[in-house]
Coordinates of C-alpha atoms in Angstrom, one line a residue:
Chain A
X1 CA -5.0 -16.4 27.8
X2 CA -7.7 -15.2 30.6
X3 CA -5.4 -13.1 32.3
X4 CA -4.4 -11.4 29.1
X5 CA -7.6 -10.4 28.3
X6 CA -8.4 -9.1 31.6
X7 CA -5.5 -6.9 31.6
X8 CA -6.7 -5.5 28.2
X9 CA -10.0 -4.8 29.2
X10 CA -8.1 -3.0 32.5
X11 CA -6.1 -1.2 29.9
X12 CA -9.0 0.4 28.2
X13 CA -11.2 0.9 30.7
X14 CA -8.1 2.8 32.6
X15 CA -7.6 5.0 29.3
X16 CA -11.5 6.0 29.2
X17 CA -11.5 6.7 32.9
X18 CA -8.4 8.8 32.2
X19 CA -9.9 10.6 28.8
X20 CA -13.6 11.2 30.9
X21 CA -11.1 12.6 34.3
X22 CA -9.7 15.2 32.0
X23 CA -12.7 15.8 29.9
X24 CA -14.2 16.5 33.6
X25 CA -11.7 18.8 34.9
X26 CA -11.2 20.4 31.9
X27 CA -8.1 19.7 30.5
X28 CA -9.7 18.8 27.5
X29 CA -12.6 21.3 27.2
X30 CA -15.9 20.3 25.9
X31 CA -15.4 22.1 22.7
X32 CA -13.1 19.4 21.7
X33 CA -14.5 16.5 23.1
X34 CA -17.0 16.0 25.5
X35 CA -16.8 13.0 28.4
X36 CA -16.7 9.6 27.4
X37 CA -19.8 8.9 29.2
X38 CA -21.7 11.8 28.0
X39 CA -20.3 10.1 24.2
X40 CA -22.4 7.0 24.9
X41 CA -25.7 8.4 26.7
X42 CA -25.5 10.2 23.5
X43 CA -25.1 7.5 21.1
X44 CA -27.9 5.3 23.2
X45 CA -30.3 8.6 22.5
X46 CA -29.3 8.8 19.2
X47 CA -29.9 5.3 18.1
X48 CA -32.8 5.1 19.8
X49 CA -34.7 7.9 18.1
X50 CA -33.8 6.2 14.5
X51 CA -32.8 9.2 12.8
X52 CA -29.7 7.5 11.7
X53 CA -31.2 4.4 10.5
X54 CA -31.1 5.1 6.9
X55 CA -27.5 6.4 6.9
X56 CA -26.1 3.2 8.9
X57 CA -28.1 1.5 6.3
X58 CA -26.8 3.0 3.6
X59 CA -23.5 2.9 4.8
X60 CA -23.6 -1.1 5.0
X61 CA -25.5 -1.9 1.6
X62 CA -22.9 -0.1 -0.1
X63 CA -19.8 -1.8 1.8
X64 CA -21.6 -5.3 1.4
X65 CA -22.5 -3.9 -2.5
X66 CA -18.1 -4.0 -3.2
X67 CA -17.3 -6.4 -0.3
X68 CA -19.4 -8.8 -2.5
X69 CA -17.8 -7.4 -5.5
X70 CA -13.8 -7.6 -4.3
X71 CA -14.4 -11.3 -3.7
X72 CA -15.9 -12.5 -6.8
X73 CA -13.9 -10.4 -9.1
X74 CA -11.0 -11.0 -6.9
X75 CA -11.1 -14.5 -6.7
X76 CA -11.9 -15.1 -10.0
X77 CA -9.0 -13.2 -11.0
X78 CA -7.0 -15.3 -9.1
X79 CA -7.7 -18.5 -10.4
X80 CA -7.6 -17.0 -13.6
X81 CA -4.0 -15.4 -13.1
X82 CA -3.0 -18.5 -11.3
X83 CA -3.1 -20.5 -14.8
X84 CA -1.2 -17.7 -16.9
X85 CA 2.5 -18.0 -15.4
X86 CA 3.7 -15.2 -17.7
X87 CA 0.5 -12.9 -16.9
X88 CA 1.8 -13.7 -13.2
X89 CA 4.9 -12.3 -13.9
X90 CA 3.9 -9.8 -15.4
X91 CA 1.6 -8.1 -12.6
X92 CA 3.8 -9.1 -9.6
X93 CA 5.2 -5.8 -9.1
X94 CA 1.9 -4.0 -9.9
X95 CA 0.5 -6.1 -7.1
X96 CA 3.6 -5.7 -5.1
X97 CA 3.6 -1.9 -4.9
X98 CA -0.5 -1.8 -5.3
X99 CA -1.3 -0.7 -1.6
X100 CA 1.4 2.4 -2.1
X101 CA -0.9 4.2 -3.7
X102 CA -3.1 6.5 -2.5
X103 CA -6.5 4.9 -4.1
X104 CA -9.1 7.6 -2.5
X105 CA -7.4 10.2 -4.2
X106 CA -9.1 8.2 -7.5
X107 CA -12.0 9.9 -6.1
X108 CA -12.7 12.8 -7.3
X109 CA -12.0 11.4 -10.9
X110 CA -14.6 9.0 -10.4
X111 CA -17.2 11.7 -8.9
X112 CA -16.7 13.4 -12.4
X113 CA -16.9 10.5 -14.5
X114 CA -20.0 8.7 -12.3
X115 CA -21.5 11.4 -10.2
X116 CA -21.7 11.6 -6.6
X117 CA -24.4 8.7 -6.2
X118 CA -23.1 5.5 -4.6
X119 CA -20.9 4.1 -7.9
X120 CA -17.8 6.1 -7.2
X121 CA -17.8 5.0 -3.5
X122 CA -18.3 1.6 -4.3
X123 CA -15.5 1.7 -7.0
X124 CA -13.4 3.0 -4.2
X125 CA -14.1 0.2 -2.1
X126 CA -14.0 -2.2 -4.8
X127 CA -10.6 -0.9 -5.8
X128 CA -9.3 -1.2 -2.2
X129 CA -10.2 -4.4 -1.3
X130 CA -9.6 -6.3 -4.9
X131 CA -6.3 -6.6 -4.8
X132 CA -6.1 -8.3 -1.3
X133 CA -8.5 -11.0 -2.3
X134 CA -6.4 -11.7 -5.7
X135 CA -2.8 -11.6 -3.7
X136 CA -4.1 -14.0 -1.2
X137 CA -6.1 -16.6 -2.9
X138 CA -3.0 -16.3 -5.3
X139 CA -0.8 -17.5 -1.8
X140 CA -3.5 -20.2 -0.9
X141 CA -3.5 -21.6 -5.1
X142 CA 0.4 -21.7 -4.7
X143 CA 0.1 -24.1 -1.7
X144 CA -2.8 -26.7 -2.4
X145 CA -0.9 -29.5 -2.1
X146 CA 0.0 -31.7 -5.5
X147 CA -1.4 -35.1 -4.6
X148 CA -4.7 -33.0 -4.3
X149 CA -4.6 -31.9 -8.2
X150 CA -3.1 -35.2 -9.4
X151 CA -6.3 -36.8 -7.7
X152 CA -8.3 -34.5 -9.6
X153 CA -6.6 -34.8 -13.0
X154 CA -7.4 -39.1 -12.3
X155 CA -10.7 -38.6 -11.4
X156 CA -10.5 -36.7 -15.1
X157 CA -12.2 -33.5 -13.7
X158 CA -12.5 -30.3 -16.1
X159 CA -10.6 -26.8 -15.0
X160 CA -13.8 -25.2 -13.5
X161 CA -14.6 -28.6 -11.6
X162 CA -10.8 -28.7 -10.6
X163 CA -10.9 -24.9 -9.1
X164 CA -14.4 -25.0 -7.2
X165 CA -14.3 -29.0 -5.9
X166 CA -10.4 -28.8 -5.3
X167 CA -8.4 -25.9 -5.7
X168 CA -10.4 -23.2 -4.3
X169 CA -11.5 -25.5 -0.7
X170 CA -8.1 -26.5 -0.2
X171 CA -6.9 -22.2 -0.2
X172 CA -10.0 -21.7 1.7
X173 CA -8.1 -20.3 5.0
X174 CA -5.5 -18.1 2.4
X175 CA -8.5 -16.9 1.1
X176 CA -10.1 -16.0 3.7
X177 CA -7.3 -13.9 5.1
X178 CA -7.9 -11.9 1.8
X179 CA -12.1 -11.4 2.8
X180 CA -10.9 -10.2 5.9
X181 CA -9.0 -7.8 3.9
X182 CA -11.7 -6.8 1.8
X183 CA -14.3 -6.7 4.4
X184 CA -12.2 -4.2 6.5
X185 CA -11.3 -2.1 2.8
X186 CA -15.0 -2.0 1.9
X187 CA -15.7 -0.4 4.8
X188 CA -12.7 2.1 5.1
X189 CA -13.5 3.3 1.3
X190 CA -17.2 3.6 2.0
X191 CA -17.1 5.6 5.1
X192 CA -13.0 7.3 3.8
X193 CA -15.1 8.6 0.7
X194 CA -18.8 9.1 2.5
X195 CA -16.4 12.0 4.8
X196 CA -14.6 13.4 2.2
X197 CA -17.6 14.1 -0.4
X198 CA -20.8 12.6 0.2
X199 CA -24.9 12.9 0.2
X200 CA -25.6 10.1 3.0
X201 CA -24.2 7.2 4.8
X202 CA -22.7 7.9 8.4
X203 CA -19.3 8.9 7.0
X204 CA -21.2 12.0 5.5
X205 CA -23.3 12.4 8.8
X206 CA -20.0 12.6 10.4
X207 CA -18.8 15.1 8.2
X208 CA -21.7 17.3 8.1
X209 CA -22.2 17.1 12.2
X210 CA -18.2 18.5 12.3
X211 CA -19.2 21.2 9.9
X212 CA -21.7 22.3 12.0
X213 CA -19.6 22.2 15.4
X214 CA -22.2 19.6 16.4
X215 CA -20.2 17.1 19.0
X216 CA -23.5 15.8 20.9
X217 CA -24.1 13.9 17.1
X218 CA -20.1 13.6 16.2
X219 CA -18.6 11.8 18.6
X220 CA -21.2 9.3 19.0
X221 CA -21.2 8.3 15.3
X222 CA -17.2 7.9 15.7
X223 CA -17.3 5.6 18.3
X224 CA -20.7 3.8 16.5
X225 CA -18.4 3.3 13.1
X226 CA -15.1 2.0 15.5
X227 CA -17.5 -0.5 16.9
X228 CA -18.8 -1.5 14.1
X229 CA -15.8 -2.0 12.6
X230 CA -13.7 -3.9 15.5
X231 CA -16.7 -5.9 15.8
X232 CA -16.8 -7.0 12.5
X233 CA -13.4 -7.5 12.5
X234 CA -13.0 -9.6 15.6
X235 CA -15.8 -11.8 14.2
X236 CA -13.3 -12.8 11.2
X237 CA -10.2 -13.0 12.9
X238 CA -12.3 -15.6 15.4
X239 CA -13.7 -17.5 12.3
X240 CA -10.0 -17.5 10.4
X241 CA -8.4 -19.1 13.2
X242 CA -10.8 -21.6 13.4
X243 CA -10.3 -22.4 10.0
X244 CA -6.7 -22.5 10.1
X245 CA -6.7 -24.2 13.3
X246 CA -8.9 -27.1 11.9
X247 CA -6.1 -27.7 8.5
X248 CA -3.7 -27.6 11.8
X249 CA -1.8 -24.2 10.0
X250 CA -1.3 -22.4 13.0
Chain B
X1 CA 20.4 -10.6 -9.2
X2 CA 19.6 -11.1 -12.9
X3 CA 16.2 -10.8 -14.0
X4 CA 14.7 -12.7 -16.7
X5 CA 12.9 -11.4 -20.3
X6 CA 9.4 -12.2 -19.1
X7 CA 10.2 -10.3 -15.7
X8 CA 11.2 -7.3 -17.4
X9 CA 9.0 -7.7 -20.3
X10 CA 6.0 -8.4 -18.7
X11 CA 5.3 -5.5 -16.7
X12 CA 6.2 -2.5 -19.5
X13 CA 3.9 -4.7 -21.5
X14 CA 1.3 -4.2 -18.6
X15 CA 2.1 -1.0 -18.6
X16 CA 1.4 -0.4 -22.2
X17 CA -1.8 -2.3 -21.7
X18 CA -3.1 -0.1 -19.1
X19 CA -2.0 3.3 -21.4
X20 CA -4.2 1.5 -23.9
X21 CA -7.4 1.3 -21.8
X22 CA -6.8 5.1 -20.4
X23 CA -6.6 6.3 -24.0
X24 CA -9.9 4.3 -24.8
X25 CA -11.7 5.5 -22.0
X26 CA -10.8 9.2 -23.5
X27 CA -12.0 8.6 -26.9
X28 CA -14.8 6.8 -25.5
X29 CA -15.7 9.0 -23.1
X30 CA -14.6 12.5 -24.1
X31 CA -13.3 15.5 -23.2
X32 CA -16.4 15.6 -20.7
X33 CA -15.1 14.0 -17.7
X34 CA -11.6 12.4 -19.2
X35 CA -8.3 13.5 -20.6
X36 CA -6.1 11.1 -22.9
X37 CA -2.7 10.2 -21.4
X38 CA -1.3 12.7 -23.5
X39 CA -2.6 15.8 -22.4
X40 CA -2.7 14.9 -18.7
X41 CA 1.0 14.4 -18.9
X42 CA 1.1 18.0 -20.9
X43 CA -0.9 19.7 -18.4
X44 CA 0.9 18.2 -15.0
X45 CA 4.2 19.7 -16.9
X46 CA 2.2 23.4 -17.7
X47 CA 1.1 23.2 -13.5
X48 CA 4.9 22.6 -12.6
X49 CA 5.6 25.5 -14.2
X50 CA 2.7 27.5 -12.7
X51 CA 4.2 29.4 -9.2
X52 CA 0.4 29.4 -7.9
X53 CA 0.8 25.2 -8.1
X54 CA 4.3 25.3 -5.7
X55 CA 2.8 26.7 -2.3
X56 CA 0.6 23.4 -2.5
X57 CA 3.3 20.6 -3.2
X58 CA 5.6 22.1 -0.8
X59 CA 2.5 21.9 1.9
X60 CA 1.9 18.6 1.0
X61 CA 5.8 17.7 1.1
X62 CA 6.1 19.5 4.4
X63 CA 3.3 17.8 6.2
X64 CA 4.4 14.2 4.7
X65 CA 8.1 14.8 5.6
X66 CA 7.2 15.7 9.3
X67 CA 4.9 12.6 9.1
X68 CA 6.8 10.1 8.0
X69 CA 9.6 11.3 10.7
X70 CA 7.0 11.2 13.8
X71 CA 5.6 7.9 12.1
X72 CA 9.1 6.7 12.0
X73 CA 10.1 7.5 15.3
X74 CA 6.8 6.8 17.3
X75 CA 6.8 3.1 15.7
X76 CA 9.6 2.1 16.3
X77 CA 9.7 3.6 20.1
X78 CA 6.6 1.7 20.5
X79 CA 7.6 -1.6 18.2
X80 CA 11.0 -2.1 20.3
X81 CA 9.1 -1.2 23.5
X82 CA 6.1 -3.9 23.2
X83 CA 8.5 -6.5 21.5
X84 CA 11.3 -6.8 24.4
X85 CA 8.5 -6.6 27.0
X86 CA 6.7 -9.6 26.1
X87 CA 3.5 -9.1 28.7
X88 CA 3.1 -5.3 27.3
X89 CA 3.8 -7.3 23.5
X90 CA 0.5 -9.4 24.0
X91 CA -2.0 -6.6 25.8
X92 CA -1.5 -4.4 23.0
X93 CA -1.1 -5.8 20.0
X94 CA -4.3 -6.4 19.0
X95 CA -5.5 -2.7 19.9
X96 CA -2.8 -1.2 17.3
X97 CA -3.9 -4.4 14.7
X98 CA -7.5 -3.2 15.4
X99 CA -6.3 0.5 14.9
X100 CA -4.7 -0.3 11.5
X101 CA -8.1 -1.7 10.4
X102 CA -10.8 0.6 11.4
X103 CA -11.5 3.7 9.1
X104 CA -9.0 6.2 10.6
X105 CA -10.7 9.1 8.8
X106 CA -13.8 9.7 11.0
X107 CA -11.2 10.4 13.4
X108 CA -10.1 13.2 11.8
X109 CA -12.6 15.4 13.2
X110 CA -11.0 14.8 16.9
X111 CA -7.4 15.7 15.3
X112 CA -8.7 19.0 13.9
X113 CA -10.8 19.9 16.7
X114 CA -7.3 19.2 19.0
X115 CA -4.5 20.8 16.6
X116 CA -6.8 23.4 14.9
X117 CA -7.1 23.4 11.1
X118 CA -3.8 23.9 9.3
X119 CA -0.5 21.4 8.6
X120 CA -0.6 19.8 12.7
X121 CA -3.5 18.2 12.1
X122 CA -2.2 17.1 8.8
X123 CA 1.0 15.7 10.1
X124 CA -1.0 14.2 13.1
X125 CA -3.2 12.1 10.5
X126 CA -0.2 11.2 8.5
X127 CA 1.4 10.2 11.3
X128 CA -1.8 8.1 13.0
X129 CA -1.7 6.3 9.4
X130 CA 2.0 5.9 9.6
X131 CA 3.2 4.5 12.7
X132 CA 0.7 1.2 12.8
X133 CA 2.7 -1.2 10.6
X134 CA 5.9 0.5 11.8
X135 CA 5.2 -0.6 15.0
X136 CA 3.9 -4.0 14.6
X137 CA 6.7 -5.0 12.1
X138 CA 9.4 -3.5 14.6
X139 CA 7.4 -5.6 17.3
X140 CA 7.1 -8.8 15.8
X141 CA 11.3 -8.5 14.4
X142 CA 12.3 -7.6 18.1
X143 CA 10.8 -10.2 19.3
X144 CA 11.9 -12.9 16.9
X145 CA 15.8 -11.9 17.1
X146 CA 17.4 -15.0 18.3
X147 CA 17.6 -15.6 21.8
X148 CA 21.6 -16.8 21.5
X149 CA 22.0 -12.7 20.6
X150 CA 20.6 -11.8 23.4
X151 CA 22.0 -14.3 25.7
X152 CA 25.3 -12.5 24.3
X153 CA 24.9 -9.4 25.2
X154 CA 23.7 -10.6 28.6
X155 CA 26.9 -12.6 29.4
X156 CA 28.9 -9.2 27.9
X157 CA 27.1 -7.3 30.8
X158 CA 25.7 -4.8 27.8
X159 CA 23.3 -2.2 29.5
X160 CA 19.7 -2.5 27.7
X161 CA 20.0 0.2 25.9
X162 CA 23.4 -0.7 24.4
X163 CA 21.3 -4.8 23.5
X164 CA 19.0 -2.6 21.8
X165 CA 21.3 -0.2 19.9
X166 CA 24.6 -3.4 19.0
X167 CA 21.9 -6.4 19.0
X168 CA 18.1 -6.0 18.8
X169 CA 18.4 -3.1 15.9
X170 CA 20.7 -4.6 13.7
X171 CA 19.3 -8.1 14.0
X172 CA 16.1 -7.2 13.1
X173 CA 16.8 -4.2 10.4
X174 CA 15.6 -6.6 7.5
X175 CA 11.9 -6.6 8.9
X176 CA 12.2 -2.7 10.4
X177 CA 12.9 -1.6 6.9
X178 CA 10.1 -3.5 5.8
X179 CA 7.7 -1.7 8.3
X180 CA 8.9 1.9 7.2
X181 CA 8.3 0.8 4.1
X182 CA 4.7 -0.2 4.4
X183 CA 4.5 3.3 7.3
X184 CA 5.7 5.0 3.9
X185 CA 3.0 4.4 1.9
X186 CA 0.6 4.8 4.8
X187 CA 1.8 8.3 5.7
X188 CA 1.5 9.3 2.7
X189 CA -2.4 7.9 2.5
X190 CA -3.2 9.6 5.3
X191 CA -1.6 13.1 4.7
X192 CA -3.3 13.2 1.3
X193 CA -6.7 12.3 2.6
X194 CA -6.2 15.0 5.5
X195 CA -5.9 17.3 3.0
X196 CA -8.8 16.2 1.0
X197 CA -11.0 17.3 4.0
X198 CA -11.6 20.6 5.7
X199 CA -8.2 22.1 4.5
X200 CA -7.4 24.9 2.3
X201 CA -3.6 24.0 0.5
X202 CA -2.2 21.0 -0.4
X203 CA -2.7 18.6 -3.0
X204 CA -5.8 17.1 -1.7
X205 CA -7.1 20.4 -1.4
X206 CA -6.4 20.8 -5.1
X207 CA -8.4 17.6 -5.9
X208 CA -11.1 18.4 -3.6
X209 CA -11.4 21.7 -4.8
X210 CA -10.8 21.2 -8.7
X211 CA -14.1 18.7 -8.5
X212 CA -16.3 22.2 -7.7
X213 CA -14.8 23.4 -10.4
X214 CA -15.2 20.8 -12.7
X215 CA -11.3 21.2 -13.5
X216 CA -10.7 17.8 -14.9
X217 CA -7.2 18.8 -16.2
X218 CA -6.2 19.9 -12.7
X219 CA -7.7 16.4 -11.2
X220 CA -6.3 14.2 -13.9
X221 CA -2.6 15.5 -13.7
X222 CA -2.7 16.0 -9.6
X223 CA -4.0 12.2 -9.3
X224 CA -1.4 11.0 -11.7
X225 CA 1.8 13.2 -10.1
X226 CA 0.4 11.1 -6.8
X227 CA 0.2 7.8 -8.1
X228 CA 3.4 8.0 -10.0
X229 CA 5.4 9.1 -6.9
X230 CA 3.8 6.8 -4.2
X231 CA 4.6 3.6 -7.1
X232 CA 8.2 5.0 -8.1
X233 CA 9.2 5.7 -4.4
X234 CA 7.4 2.4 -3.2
X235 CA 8.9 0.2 -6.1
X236 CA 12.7 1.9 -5.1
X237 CA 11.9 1.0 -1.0
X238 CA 10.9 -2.8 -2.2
X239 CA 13.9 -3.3 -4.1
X240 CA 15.9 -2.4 -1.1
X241 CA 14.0 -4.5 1.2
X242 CA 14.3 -7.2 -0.9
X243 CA 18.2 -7.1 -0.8
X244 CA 18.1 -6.2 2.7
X245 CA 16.2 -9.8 3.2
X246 CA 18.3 -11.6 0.9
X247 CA 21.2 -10.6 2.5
X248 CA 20.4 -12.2 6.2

């Protein structure tokens, strides 16, 4: 595995090195894209002043606001779904053909109907990430094993009790696959619809900076959100293979 | 494959259901912010006829078609070149699964500053959203085609090219569909959300610029043409997969 991971780091530091040699012979002209390492003295500069504090925060609240969202309504959906075999059925394809569908281009429907505050962004977000959640708590319910729910049924526990102290635990790695999902889509629809059409959040900072042919401010903020991002990401891959690793799944 | 009443049942019944709730909303809501089913159906039929509408669909179609094609082609270069190479396979495969999850559109700034505002940078975007899956499912299918095949074409003396063209391809068509499938859907994501920034035709452009205009008739019947042609198209593609699957 360690030599792997050396030869990815090698990898990408080989493709900056590359991107900053043309940026500095001018290939890529600084119009377009200045040097890699001017990219991150900027970004050092620009976090350290502050002045994008309240966007980042803004930025976050509102992912955590549907993140937080998705997974309740998601997973309560779930369960709920789980126990109607018809209503199953019945939304299958909807669920199946669900990601097809371009859901930012809700958008500017929602702007009119909520205003451009933080609702239709959240909704966005919300709408992205909800369906994850539900399709893969829906996998993990499928799978707890039948012994489990026959133990419940003799200890003569009620649905709810059945769900939270059985059911739901025993999914807990499917699950989580879908809060990765909605972790990732609460971001991409916060910061997809803060770009598009916006008043804060670093999405619309990015926008506005491009707008204004400003690259010392741009470019920094795009490599802040991919951080952010793979960060975030990389934390919940780590944590879902632990998890699946521990029921001995993978 | 015979279906049974609930499966074909169910979902016009959902269907139905979800017609309900739009017309409630409008008579709820009003003619404010909302149109019923009715009329938005009505008026996407009255901008099909308009010839100011056409220039913009075309666009669309032509920056979605070349897309999907460089999305097409690009994964599945990349997929059958990091899944028979099995070192190349590992170093990069979690950079293009870390690609597919990070909000490509702050990187559309770079594309338009490198291909200039008009359809490139469109097609580039479509393309960036496109080619992830396609890559990673063609990846993951070369890899898994069964080493017997391969062994095969090894004791035939095939040149690589001809293992990849008579044994890698075919093997692993079932799961390549499936990956153009999902690059589909992508491209078409991504070409619509170009469009929805800095550009000045295209559907997205009609959205973006209808929302100034308060045109509600205009965003109603634009994001319903979308959704019904990503869910018709998508629903067509998963039907085929699913026979394509069945069938190995």
């Amino acid at each position: 595995m360690k030599p792997i991971f050396l030869l990815r780091l090698l990898v990408i530091a080989g493709f900056i090195g590359f991107v900053e040699a043309l940026c500095r012979i001018g290939i890529i002209d600084n119009f377009t894209m200045p040097p890699p390492s001017r990219i991150a003295a900027d970004l050092a500069r620009a976090l350290a002043s502050g002045k994008f504090n309240g966007p980042i925060r803004a930025t976050l609240l509102n992912a955590a606001l549907a993140f937080c969202l998705a997974v309740t309504v998601g997973i309560t959906a779930a369960v709920v779904i789980h126990r109607l075999a018809a209503l199953r059925t019945s939304l299958d394809p909807f669920f199946a053909t669900y990601y097809a569908v371009p859901v930012l281009a809700f958008y500017p429907l929602l702007i009119i109907l909520f205003g451009l505050g933080s609702a239709p962004k959240v909704i966005i977000a919300f709408m992205l990430g909800v369906v994850a959640v539900i399709v893969n708590t829906l996998n993990g319910l499928d799978r707890v094993p039948r012994v489990l729910l026959k133990s419940a049924r003799m200890a003569r526990m009620g649905w709810f009790a059945t769900a939270t102290q059985i059911t739901l635990p025993s999914a807990a790695p499917f699950v989580l696959t879908g809060v990765k999902f909605a972790v990732a889509y609460a971001l991409i629809g916060i910061i997809g619809s803060e770009f598009i059409m916006s008043t804060d959040g670093i999405g619309f900072e990015i926008a506005f900076a491009y707008n204004n042919f400003d690259n010392a401010t741009m470019y920094p903020l795009i490599v802040l959100v991919m951080i952010i991002s793979i960060i975030v990401n990389m934390l919940l891959s780590i944590w879902e293979k632990q998890l699946l690793e521990r029921r001995g799944l993978r | 494959m015979s279906l049974t009443r609930i499966e074909i049942l169910g979902p016009i019944l959902v269907s139905v259901a979800l017609l309900a709730i739009w017309q409630c909303a409008y008579w709820l809501i009003g003619d404010i912010a909302l149109r019923s089913p009715g009329q938005t159906v009505r008026f996407a039929g009255e901008l099909l006829s308009r010839p100011t509408f056409w220039p913009h669909l075309v666009e669309t179609a032509k920056a979605f078609v070349a897309a999907l094609a460089i999305a097409s082609l690009l994964g599945l270069t990349i997929g059958l070149l990091l899944g028979l190479g099995k070192t190349a396979g590992d170093v990069f495969e979690p950079m293009l699964i870390a690609l597919y999850s990070i909000p490509k559109v702050t990187l559309y700034p770079i594309l338009l500053l490198s291909f200039g505002l008009g359809l490139s940078a469109k097609i580039a975007f479509g393309a960036l959203h496109g080619f992830i899956p396609v890559a990673l499912f063609t990846m993951n299918a070369a890899r898994n085609v069964r080493p017997i095949f391969l062994k095969t074409g090894r004791v035939m003396k095939l040149s690589r090219w001809d293992v990849v063209r008579k044994i890698v391809f075919p093997a692993a068509l079932p799961e390549i569909f499936t990956g153009l499938r999902v690059g589909f859907s992508l491209t078409m994501i991504g070409t619509v959300l170009g469009e929805m920034f800095a550009s000045q035709r295209g559907l997205g452009y009609l959205l973006m610029n209808a929302i100034g205009l308060h045109h509600v008739d205009v965003i109603m019947a634009v994001t319903l043409m979308l959704v019904l042609f990503a869910a018709v198209i998508s629903f067509a593609l998963l039907a085929i997969d699913r026979h394509l699957h069945k069938r190995f």
